[in-house]
Structure formats: C-alpha cells, structure tokens
Amino acid sequence: MAVFVVPASCRHLCRILLLPALLLLTACATTPIGSTDPDALEGFNRPAYNFTDGADRYLIKPVAETYATHTPRLVRAGITNFFNNLLYLNVMVNSFLQGKIGQGFSDATRIVANTTIGLGGLVDVATPIGLPSHDEDFGQTLAVWGAGQGSYLFLPLLGPNTTRDTPDLAMSTLLNPLIYIKAAIALPLAFLNGVNTRANLLSATALRDENAVDPYIFTREAYLQQRRDLIFDGNAPTEGIDDMFDFDDED
C-alpha cells in the first residue's frame, strides 16, 4: 500500500473551525465528479500544495519534531489509539453503507471494546482479540456506489482529495464527537491530535522529500494509488499485459 505522505496535521482542527466552509465546498466540489482528467484542477492544486508545504515546513513540522523528541513513544501510541477510536464512528457507518454488514458489526464491537476495556481508547484491546481496524470513508462508499473518481483536489492544510472524496470532509466532521463538545475542550484535543498525527508522519515525509523529484506529483500519485487500494480492500485489479506495455494488435 502506498504511504500517505502529505502533511495532515491540521486536518481535524481545520474541520472543526471550518465546518460551514467545508459543507459549502462539498456541495460545490461534487459537480465535476465525472471528470476524466485526473488533475484538471492543477492550477489550483499546486499553489494550495505550496502553501501547505510552506506552513508545514516553517510551523507545523518544527512543532511536531519538538513534540516527538520530548514525548515518550508509549505515550504517543496511547494518544494515537485514543484518537483512532474517537474518530472510528465514521469507519463503522461507511462499512454499513458499503454493504459490509459483518465488518460493520465488527467495527461497532471494536469501538465498545476499546472504549470500555481499553480505557477510553488509550489501549487497543480489540485487535488482539480478533477485531481488526478497518479504513473506510464516504469517498470509498461513493466509489462502491459507482461514482467516478473525478479530479484530484489538494485542499490547503487539509491535504489531498479527489472531487469524489471531498464529501467525506463533511460526513466525517459531523461524525466527529469533538464538534459536539465545548470549544475549550475540543480545540486543545484537536490540536493535540494534529501535532501527534504530524509526528507520526515525520519518517514518511522525510522519505518523500529525499526521493521525490517533484513532491507534488509524488504526493498526488501516492494518494491516488492509496485510494485505489482502499476502495478494492487491497485487491485492486491489475492491468492486462497488453495495456501495461501498450502492445499493438498488428501482426
């Protein structure tokens, strides 16, 4: 599976602060879902990527590096588990929407197990007892329902999307428990999640920066490949040998 390499540290914080704008963006972005050009919006995407990369390079990444240096790995693992569990409701709902009924009930049981026995999600007790973590969202649901990928779309601070994936911004925000509690609690938690998420991506983004000739294209292709793998649950159909090598039918 391709590594998700784009800085995503502000994703949940931005969703809380910008929910009205995200709802409007979702309504607008669904229009070109049938576009056949995978990067028809490059004129918008590259400046958005450059802005996000600059913010990450000079602000977000240094904070994440400091956090990673001074926070024990065990504590970071607990924080990661906590937020994965907190935001897992979106996974469960989309499992059901995709017709994966057994998986949906497994996801529901996973939430209950980690929230109770796992001390509010700090400890992942579900995986060892046969309740694995899944990765589903509304973008994948739309793909299962037959919607085309549309154009690649890079949103400032939020990172890579496609016009098909963008509606998940609204759905996952509405299913995020943080938006229903007081801002004095929600915003620090969202900030912690953002910094912790960015710290978890330090190695991946370092690999990208060291090896990518054009980080924008590398990020785009890695994201699109990852989405394809997720939609097909890791079993994406391969191209035929003739398609791969562009053989002609002529004798």
PDB file of C-alpha atoms in Angstrom:
ATOM      1  CA  MET A   1       0.000   0.000   0.000  1.00  0.00           C
ATOM      2  CA  ALA A   2       1.289   3.458  -0.817  1.00  0.00           C
ATOM      3  CA  VAL A   3       2.314   5.601   2.115  1.00  0.00           C
ATOM      4  CA  PHE A   4       0.129   8.553   2.917  1.00  0.00           C
ATOM      5  CA  VAL A   5       2.812  11.203   2.738  1.00  0.00           C
ATOM      6  CA  VAL A   6       1.123  14.574   2.784  1.00  0.00           C
ATOM      7  CA  PRO A   7       1.245  16.750   5.922  1.00  0.00           C
ATOM      8  CA  ALA A   8      -2.141  16.269   7.547  1.00  0.00           C
ATOM      9  CA  SER A   9      -1.533  17.694  10.966  1.00  0.00           C
ATOM     10  CA  CYS A  10      -4.255  20.323  10.857  1.00  0.00           C
ATOM     11  CA  ARG A  11      -6.957  18.117   9.361  1.00  0.00           C
ATOM     12  CA  HIS A  12      -9.244  17.650  12.357  1.00  0.00           C
ATOM     13  CA  LEU A  13      -8.644  21.100  13.808  1.00  0.00           C
ATOM     14  CA  CYS A  14      -9.468  22.713  10.471  1.00  0.00           C
ATOM     15  CA  ARG A  15     -12.608  20.638  10.118  1.00  0.00           C
ATOM     16  CA  ILE A  16     -13.895  21.927  13.445  1.00  0.00           C
ATOM     17  CA  LEU A  17     -13.073  25.547  12.682  1.00  0.00           C
ATOM     18  CA  LEU A  18     -14.189  25.482   9.055  1.00  0.00           C
ATOM     19  CA  LEU A  19     -17.249  23.220   9.121  1.00  0.00           C
ATOM     20  CA  PRO A  20     -19.561  25.729   7.369  1.00  0.00           C
ATOM     21  CA  ALA A  21     -16.993  26.261   4.609  1.00  0.00           C
ATOM     22  CA  LEU A  22     -16.475  22.525   4.236  1.00  0.00           C
ATOM     23  CA  LEU A  23     -20.190  21.943   3.801  1.00  0.00           C
ATOM     24  CA  LEU A  24     -20.277  24.596   1.084  1.00  0.00           C
ATOM     25  CA  LEU A  25     -17.141  23.203  -0.563  1.00  0.00           C
ATOM     26  CA  THR A  26     -18.626  19.714  -0.549  1.00  0.00           C
ATOM     27  CA  ALA A  27     -21.734  20.919  -2.353  1.00  0.00           C
ATOM     28  CA  CYS A  28     -19.641  22.677  -4.993  1.00  0.00           C
ATOM     29  CA  ALA A  29     -16.981  20.003  -5.436  1.00  0.00           C
ATOM     30  CA  THR A  30     -19.339  17.164  -6.261  1.00  0.00           C
ATOM     31  CA  THR A  31     -20.290  18.717  -9.597  1.00  0.00           C
ATOM     32  CA  PRO A  32     -17.209  17.600 -11.619  1.00  0.00           C
ATOM     33  CA  ILE A  33     -17.230  14.018 -10.266  1.00  0.00           C
ATOM     34  CA  GLY A  34     -17.387  12.650 -13.793  1.00  0.00           C
ATOM     35  CA  SER A  35     -14.280  14.469 -14.962  1.00  0.00           C
ATOM     36  CA  THR A  36     -11.862  12.244 -16.880  1.00  0.00           C
ATOM     37  CA  ASP A  37      -8.774  14.438 -16.321  1.00  0.00           C
ATOM     38  CA  PRO A  38      -7.104  13.195 -13.103  1.00  0.00           C
ATOM     39  CA  ASP A  39      -5.549  16.608 -12.417  1.00  0.00           C
ATOM     40  CA  ALA A  40      -7.789  19.090 -14.209  1.00  0.00           C
ATOM     41  CA  LEU A  41      -7.506  21.395 -11.186  1.00  0.00           C
ATOM     42  CA  GLU A  42      -3.694  21.568 -11.147  1.00  0.00           C
ATOM     43  CA  GLY A  43      -3.816  25.360 -11.457  1.00  0.00           C
ATOM     44  CA  PHE A  44      -5.444  25.432  -8.019  1.00  0.00           C
ATOM     45  CA  ASN A  45      -3.750  22.344  -6.580  1.00  0.00           C
ATOM     46  CA  ARG A  46      -0.107  23.364  -6.943  1.00  0.00           C
ATOM     47  CA  PRO A  47      -0.481  26.754  -5.176  1.00  0.00           C
ATOM     48  CA  ALA A  48      -2.522  25.019  -2.464  1.00  0.00           C
ATOM     49  CA  TYR A  49       0.197  22.386  -2.101  1.00  0.00           C
ATOM     50  CA  ASN A  50       2.961  25.026  -1.979  1.00  0.00           C
ATOM     51  CA  PHE A  51       1.077  26.990   0.684  1.00  0.00           C
ATOM     52  CA  THR A  52       0.542  23.871   2.789  1.00  0.00           C
ATOM     53  CA  ASP A  53       4.146  22.768   2.341  1.00  0.00           C
ATOM     54  CA  GLY A  54       5.388  26.188   3.458  1.00  0.00           C
ATOM     55  CA  ALA A  55       3.141  26.184   6.527  1.00  0.00           C
ATOM     56  CA  ASP A  56       4.323  22.689   7.343  1.00  0.00           C
ATOM     57  CA  ARG A  57       7.994  23.425   6.782  1.00  0.00           C
ATOM     58  CA  TYR A  58       8.156  26.563   8.919  1.00  0.00           C
ATOM     59  CA  LEU A  59       5.485  25.974  11.556  1.00  0.00           C
ATOM     60  CA  ILE A  60       3.811  22.574  11.797  1.00  0.00           C
ATOM     61  CA  LYS A  61       6.805  20.303  11.259  1.00  0.00           C
ATOM     62  CA  PRO A  62       9.057  22.034  13.856  1.00  0.00           C
ATOM     63  CA  VAL A  63       6.278  21.750  16.448  1.00  0.00           C
ATOM     64  CA  ALA A  64       5.809  18.061  15.592  1.00  0.00           C
ATOM     65  CA  GLU A  65       9.561  17.391  15.806  1.00  0.00           C
ATOM     66  CA  THR A  66       9.750  19.028  19.241  1.00  0.00           C
ATOM     67  CA  TYR A  67       6.729  17.042  20.377  1.00  0.00           C
ATOM     68  CA  ALA A  68       8.215  13.767  19.089  1.00  0.00           C
ATOM     69  CA  THR A  69      11.538  14.480  20.811  1.00  0.00           C
ATOM     70  CA  HIS A  70      10.025  15.146  24.231  1.00  0.00           C
ATOM     71  CA  THR A  71       7.059  12.739  24.241  1.00  0.00           C
ATOM     72  CA  PRO A  72       7.740   9.084  25.078  1.00  0.00           C
ATOM     73  CA  ARG A  73       6.829   6.667  22.293  1.00  0.00           C
ATOM     74  CA  LEU A  74       4.428   4.780  24.598  1.00  0.00           C
ATOM     75  CA  VAL A  75       2.535   7.990  25.346  1.00  0.00           C
ATOM     76  CA  ARG A  76       2.328   8.858  21.650  1.00  0.00           C
ATOM     77  CA  ALA A  77       0.996   5.362  20.920  1.00  0.00           C
ATOM     78  CA  GLY A  78      -1.717   5.830  23.542  1.00  0.00           C
ATOM     79  CA  ILE A  79      -2.696   9.214  22.086  1.00  0.00           C
ATOM     80  CA  THR A  80      -2.832   7.725  18.591  1.00  0.00           C
ATOM     81  CA  ASN A  81      -5.038   4.886  19.842  1.00  0.00           C
ATOM     82  CA  PHE A  82      -7.337   7.328  21.647  1.00  0.00           C
ATOM     83  CA  PHE A  83      -7.999   9.464  18.578  1.00  0.00           C
ATOM     84  CA  ASN A  84      -8.278   6.475  16.245  1.00  0.00           C
ATOM     85  CA  ASN A  85     -11.025   5.136  18.495  1.00  0.00           C
ATOM     86  CA  LEU A  86     -12.697   8.534  18.920  1.00  0.00           C
ATOM     87  CA  LEU A  87     -12.963   9.038  15.158  1.00  0.00           C
ATOM     88  CA  TYR A  88     -13.770   5.408  14.296  1.00  0.00           C
ATOM     89  CA  LEU A  89     -17.528   6.016  14.115  1.00  0.00           C
ATOM     90  CA  ASN A  90     -17.044   7.255  10.536  1.00  0.00           C
ATOM     91  CA  VAL A  91     -15.427   3.935   9.614  1.00  0.00           C
ATOM     92  CA  MET A  92     -18.277   1.940  11.138  1.00  0.00           C
ATOM     93  CA  VAL A  93     -21.011   3.949   9.397  1.00  0.00           C
ATOM     94  CA  ASN A  94     -19.332   3.624   6.000  1.00  0.00           C
ATOM     95  CA  SER A  95     -18.806  -0.103   6.456  1.00  0.00           C
ATOM     96  CA  PHE A  96     -22.578  -0.445   6.731  1.00  0.00           C
ATOM     97  CA  LEU A  97     -23.204   1.964   3.831  1.00  0.00           C
ATOM     98  CA  GLN A  98     -20.952  -0.180   1.611  1.00  0.00           C
ATOM     99  CA  GLY A  99     -22.942  -3.284   2.473  1.00  0.00           C
ATOM    100  CA  LYS A 100     -20.177  -4.793   4.621  1.00  0.00           C
ATOM    101  CA  ILE A 101     -22.595  -5.776   7.356  1.00  0.00           C
ATOM    102  CA  GLY A 102     -20.355  -8.226   9.179  1.00  0.00           C
ATOM    103  CA  GLN A 103     -17.483  -5.738   9.111  1.00  0.00           C
ATOM    104  CA  GLY A 104     -19.798  -3.007  10.377  1.00  0.00           C
ATOM    105  CA  PHE A 105     -20.793  -5.049  13.426  1.00  0.00           C
ATOM    106  CA  SER A 106     -17.122  -5.894  13.990  1.00  0.00           C
ATOM    107  CA  ASP A 107     -16.326  -2.164  13.872  1.00  0.00           C
ATOM    108  CA  ALA A 108     -19.099  -1.403  16.371  1.00  0.00           C
ATOM    109  CA  THR A 109     -17.816  -4.079  18.727  1.00  0.00           C
ATOM    110  CA  ARG A 110     -14.309  -2.731  18.317  1.00  0.00           C
ATOM    111  CA  ILE A 111     -15.427   0.733  19.442  1.00  0.00           C
ATOM    112  CA  VAL A 112     -17.178  -0.698  22.510  1.00  0.00           C
ATOM    113  CA  ALA A 113     -14.215  -2.886  23.461  1.00  0.00           C
ATOM    114  CA  ASN A 114     -11.607  -0.143  23.121  1.00  0.00           C
ATOM    115  CA  THR A 115     -13.779   2.482  24.831  1.00  0.00           C
ATOM    116  CA  THR A 116     -14.504   0.288  27.857  1.00  0.00           C
ATOM    117  CA  ILE A 117     -11.776  -2.303  28.400  1.00  0.00           C
ATOM    118  CA  GLY A 118      -9.254  -0.139  26.538  1.00  0.00           C
ATOM    119  CA  LEU A 119      -9.613   2.790  28.951  1.00  0.00           C
ATOM    120  CA  GLY A 120     -11.348   5.199  26.609  1.00  0.00           C
ATOM    121  CA  GLY A 121      -9.374   4.009  23.617  1.00  0.00           C
ATOM    122  CA  LEU A 122      -5.886   4.565  25.030  1.00  0.00           C
ATOM    123  CA  VAL A 123      -5.166   0.846  24.699  1.00  0.00           C
ATOM    124  CA  ASP A 124      -6.082  -1.120  21.574  1.00  0.00           C
ATOM    125  CA  VAL A 125      -7.502  -4.286  23.103  1.00  0.00           C
ATOM    126  CA  ALA A 126      -9.725  -5.039  20.088  1.00  0.00           C
ATOM    127  CA  THR A 127      -7.069  -6.049  17.573  1.00  0.00           C
ATOM    128  CA  PRO A 128      -5.547  -8.848  19.695  1.00  0.00           C
ATOM    129  CA  ILE A 129      -8.989 -10.393  20.273  1.00  0.00           C
ATOM    130  CA  GLY A 130      -9.810 -10.591  16.568  1.00  0.00           C
ATOM    131  CA  LEU A 131     -11.482  -7.239  15.891  1.00  0.00           C
ATOM    132  CA  PRO A 132      -9.124  -5.646  13.337  1.00  0.00           C
ATOM    133  CA  SER A 133      -9.095  -1.985  12.404  1.00  0.00           C
ATOM    134  CA  HIS A 134     -10.538  -1.037   9.014  1.00  0.00           C
ATOM    135  CA  ASP A 135     -10.194   2.094   6.912  1.00  0.00           C
ATOM    136  CA  GLU A 136     -13.476   3.178   5.325  1.00  0.00           C
ATOM    137  CA  ASP A 137     -14.838   6.614   4.488  1.00  0.00           C
ATOM    138  CA  PHE A 138     -17.586   8.213   2.423  1.00  0.00           C
ATOM    139  CA  GLY A 139     -15.300   8.670  -0.586  1.00  0.00           C
ATOM    140  CA  GLN A 140     -14.870   4.901  -0.734  1.00  0.00           C
ATOM    141  CA  THR A 141     -18.610   4.488  -0.240  1.00  0.00           C
ATOM    142  CA  LEU A 142     -19.309   6.714  -3.241  1.00  0.00           C
ATOM    143  CA  ALA A 143     -16.856   4.617  -5.285  1.00  0.00           C
ATOM    144  CA  VAL A 144     -18.672   1.423  -4.249  1.00  0.00           C
ATOM    145  CA  TRP A 145     -21.929   3.093  -5.280  1.00  0.00           C
ATOM    146  CA  GLY A 146     -20.466   3.724  -8.743  1.00  0.00           C
ATOM    147  CA  ALA A 147     -19.307   7.353  -8.618  1.00  0.00           C
ATOM    148  CA  GLY A 148     -16.283   8.196 -10.772  1.00  0.00           C
ATOM    149  CA  GLN A 149     -13.075   9.438  -9.202  1.00  0.00           C
ATOM    150  CA  GLY A 150     -13.287  12.925 -10.677  1.00  0.00           C
ATOM    151  CA  SER A 151     -10.333  15.289 -10.494  1.00  0.00           C
ATOM    152  CA  TYR A 152      -7.531  15.313  -7.956  1.00  0.00           C
ATOM    153  CA  LEU A 153      -8.063  18.127  -5.453  1.00  0.00           C
ATOM    154  CA  PHE A 154      -5.476  19.396  -2.972  1.00  0.00           C
ATOM    155  CA  LEU A 155      -7.088  21.445  -0.199  1.00  0.00           C
ATOM    156  CA  PRO A 156      -4.956  23.951   1.742  1.00  0.00           C
ATOM    157  CA  LEU A 157      -3.878  22.435   5.096  1.00  0.00           C
ATOM    158  CA  LEU A 158      -6.332  19.538   4.674  1.00  0.00           C
ATOM    159  CA  GLY A 159      -4.234  17.788   2.041  1.00  0.00           C
ATOM    160  CA  PRO A 160      -5.025  15.569  -0.966  1.00  0.00           C
ATOM    161  CA  ASN A 161      -8.528  14.614  -2.023  1.00  0.00           C
ATOM    162  CA  THR A 162     -10.486  13.996  -5.183  1.00  0.00           C
ATOM    163  CA  THR A 163     -13.806  15.550  -6.043  1.00  0.00           C
ATOM    164  CA  ARG A 164     -15.348  12.168  -5.166  1.00  0.00           C
ATOM    165  CA  ASP A 165     -13.601  12.051  -1.783  1.00  0.00           C
ATOM    166  CA  THR A 166     -14.410  15.624  -0.761  1.00  0.00           C
ATOM    167  CA  PRO A 167     -17.932  14.889   0.595  1.00  0.00           C
ATOM    168  CA  ASP A 168     -16.275  12.805   3.308  1.00  0.00           C
ATOM    169  CA  LEU A 169     -14.949  16.039   4.802  1.00  0.00           C
ATOM    170  CA  ALA A 170     -18.482  16.974   5.787  1.00  0.00           C
ATOM    171  CA  MET A 171     -19.571  13.478   6.814  1.00  0.00           C
ATOM    172  CA  SER A 172     -16.519  12.715   8.935  1.00  0.00           C
ATOM    173  CA  THR A 173     -16.812  16.131  10.578  1.00  0.00           C
ATOM    174  CA  LEU A 174     -20.444  15.518  11.517  1.00  0.00           C
ATOM    175  CA  LEU A 175     -19.457  12.103  12.926  1.00  0.00           C
ATOM    176  CA  ASN A 176     -16.552  13.603  14.890  1.00  0.00           C
ATOM    177  CA  PRO A 177     -17.534  13.766  18.604  1.00  0.00           C
ATOM    178  CA  LEU A 178     -15.256  16.762  19.134  1.00  0.00           C
ATOM    179  CA  ILE A 179     -17.596  19.148  17.335  1.00  0.00           C
ATOM    180  CA  TYR A 180     -20.331  18.429  19.885  1.00  0.00           C
ATOM    181  CA  ILE A 181     -18.381  19.404  22.998  1.00  0.00           C
ATOM    182  CA  LYS A 182     -17.252  22.765  24.313  1.00  0.00           C
ATOM    183  CA  ALA A 183     -14.620  24.529  22.224  1.00  0.00           C
ATOM    184  CA  ALA A 184     -12.413  24.960  25.304  1.00  0.00           C
ATOM    185  CA  ILE A 185     -12.035  21.168  25.353  1.00  0.00           C
ATOM    186  CA  ALA A 186     -12.419  20.334  21.664  1.00  0.00           C
ATOM    187  CA  LEU A 187      -9.804  22.722  20.264  1.00  0.00           C
ATOM    188  CA  PRO A 188      -6.906  21.612  22.522  1.00  0.00           C
ATOM    189  CA  LEU A 189      -7.781  17.975  21.786  1.00  0.00           C
ATOM    190  CA  ALA A 190      -7.915  18.670  18.052  1.00  0.00           C
ATOM    191  CA  PHE A 191      -4.570  20.481  18.251  1.00  0.00           C
ATOM    192  CA  LEU A 192      -3.024  17.546  20.126  1.00  0.00           C
ATOM    193  CA  ASN A 193      -4.361  15.129  17.515  1.00  0.00           C
ATOM    194  CA  GLY A 194      -2.935  17.277  14.731  1.00  0.00           C
ATOM    195  CA  VAL A 195       0.530  17.504  16.258  1.00  0.00           C
ATOM    196  CA  ASN A 196       0.570  13.802  17.140  1.00  0.00           C
ATOM    197  CA  THR A 197      -0.558  12.864  13.616  1.00  0.00           C
ATOM    198  CA  ARG A 198       2.169  15.016  12.053  1.00  0.00           C
ATOM    199  CA  ALA A 199       4.758  13.473  14.367  1.00  0.00           C
ATOM    200  CA  ASN A 200       3.680  10.012  13.186  1.00  0.00           C
ATOM    201  CA  LEU A 201       4.288  11.132   9.585  1.00  0.00           C
ATOM    202  CA  LEU A 202       7.802  12.537  10.059  1.00  0.00           C
ATOM    203  CA  SER A 203       9.538   9.468   8.622  1.00  0.00           C
ATOM    204  CA  ALA A 204       7.160   9.241   5.652  1.00  0.00           C
ATOM    205  CA  THR A 205       7.543  12.878   4.657  1.00  0.00           C
ATOM    206  CA  ALA A 206      11.326  12.677   5.079  1.00  0.00           C
ATOM    207  CA  LEU A 207      11.327   9.757   2.631  1.00  0.00           C
ATOM    208  CA  ARG A 208       9.233  11.777   0.190  1.00  0.00           C
ATOM    209  CA  ASP A 209      11.479  14.830   0.452  1.00  0.00           C
ATOM    210  CA  GLU A 210      14.624  12.763  -0.071  1.00  0.00           C
ATOM    211  CA  ASN A 211      13.424  10.791  -3.081  1.00  0.00           C
ATOM    212  CA  ALA A 212      10.795  12.778  -4.962  1.00  0.00           C
ATOM    213  CA  VAL A 213      11.928  14.855  -7.949  1.00  0.00           C
ATOM    214  CA  ASP A 214       8.568  16.654  -7.862  1.00  0.00           C
ATOM    215  CA  PRO A 215       6.974  16.281  -4.387  1.00  0.00           C
ATOM    216  CA  TYR A 216       3.626  17.490  -5.719  1.00  0.00           C
ATOM    217  CA  ILE A 217       3.421  14.703  -8.318  1.00  0.00           C
ATOM    218  CA  PHE A 218       4.774  12.140  -5.843  1.00  0.00           C
ATOM    219  CA  THR A 219       2.082  13.122  -3.341  1.00  0.00           C
ATOM    220  CA  ARG A 220      -0.654  13.025  -5.968  1.00  0.00           C
ATOM    221  CA  GLU A 221       0.307   9.611  -7.314  1.00  0.00           C
ATOM    222  CA  ALA A 222       0.812   8.128  -3.835  1.00  0.00           C
ATOM    223  CA  TYR A 223      -2.598   9.387  -2.747  1.00  0.00           C
ATOM    224  CA  LEU A 224      -4.435   8.140  -5.837  1.00  0.00           C
ATOM    225  CA  GLN A 225      -2.763   4.720  -5.564  1.00  0.00           C
ATOM    226  CA  GLN A 226      -3.609   4.510  -1.875  1.00  0.00           C
ATOM    227  CA  ARG A 227      -7.240   5.389  -2.561  1.00  0.00           C
ATOM    228  CA  ARG A 228      -7.454   2.735  -5.272  1.00  0.00           C
ATOM    229  CA  ASP A 229      -6.067   0.127  -2.881  1.00  0.00           C
ATOM    230  CA  LEU A 230      -8.521   1.150  -0.156  1.00  0.00           C
ATOM    231  CA  ILE A 231     -11.530   1.045  -2.462  1.00  0.00           C
ATOM    232  CA  PHE A 232     -10.674  -2.519  -3.510  1.00  0.00           C
ATOM    233  CA  ASP A 233      -9.612  -3.525   0.028  1.00  0.00           C
ATOM    234  CA  GLY A 234      -6.058  -4.158  -1.145  1.00  0.00           C
ATOM    235  CA  ASN A 235      -7.153  -6.307  -4.081  1.00  0.00           C
ATOM    236  CA  ALA A 236      -7.254  -3.791  -6.912  1.00  0.00           C
ATOM    237  CA  PRO A 237      -7.498  -5.422 -10.348  1.00  0.00           C
ATOM    238  CA  THR A 238      -4.259  -5.317 -12.308  1.00  0.00           C
ATOM    239  CA  GLU A 239      -3.995  -4.086 -15.859  1.00  0.00           C
ATOM    240  CA  GLY A 240      -3.639  -6.628 -18.627  1.00  0.00           C
ATOM    241  CA  ILE A 241      -0.168  -7.237 -20.047  1.00  0.00           C
ATOM    242  CA  ASP A 242      -1.145  -5.581 -23.324  1.00  0.00           C
ATOM    243  CA  ASP A 243      -2.298  -2.441 -21.502  1.00  0.00           C
ATOM    244  CA  MET A 244       0.842  -2.305 -19.361  1.00  0.00           C
ATOM    245  CA  PHE A 245       3.230  -2.425 -22.321  1.00  0.00           C
ATOM    246  CA  ASP A 246       0.929  -0.817 -24.892  1.00  0.00           C
ATOM    247  CA  PHE A 247       1.280  -3.688 -27.403  1.00  0.00           C
ATOM    248  CA  ASP A 248      -0.364  -3.207 -30.766  1.00  0.00           C
ATOM    249  CA  ASP A 249      -2.659  -5.811 -32.275  1.00  0.00           C
ATOM    250  CA  GLU A 250      -0.949  -5.536 -35.638  1.00  0.00           C
ATOM    251  CA  ASP A 251       0.990  -8.561 -36.919  1.00  0.00           C
TER     252      ASP A 251
END
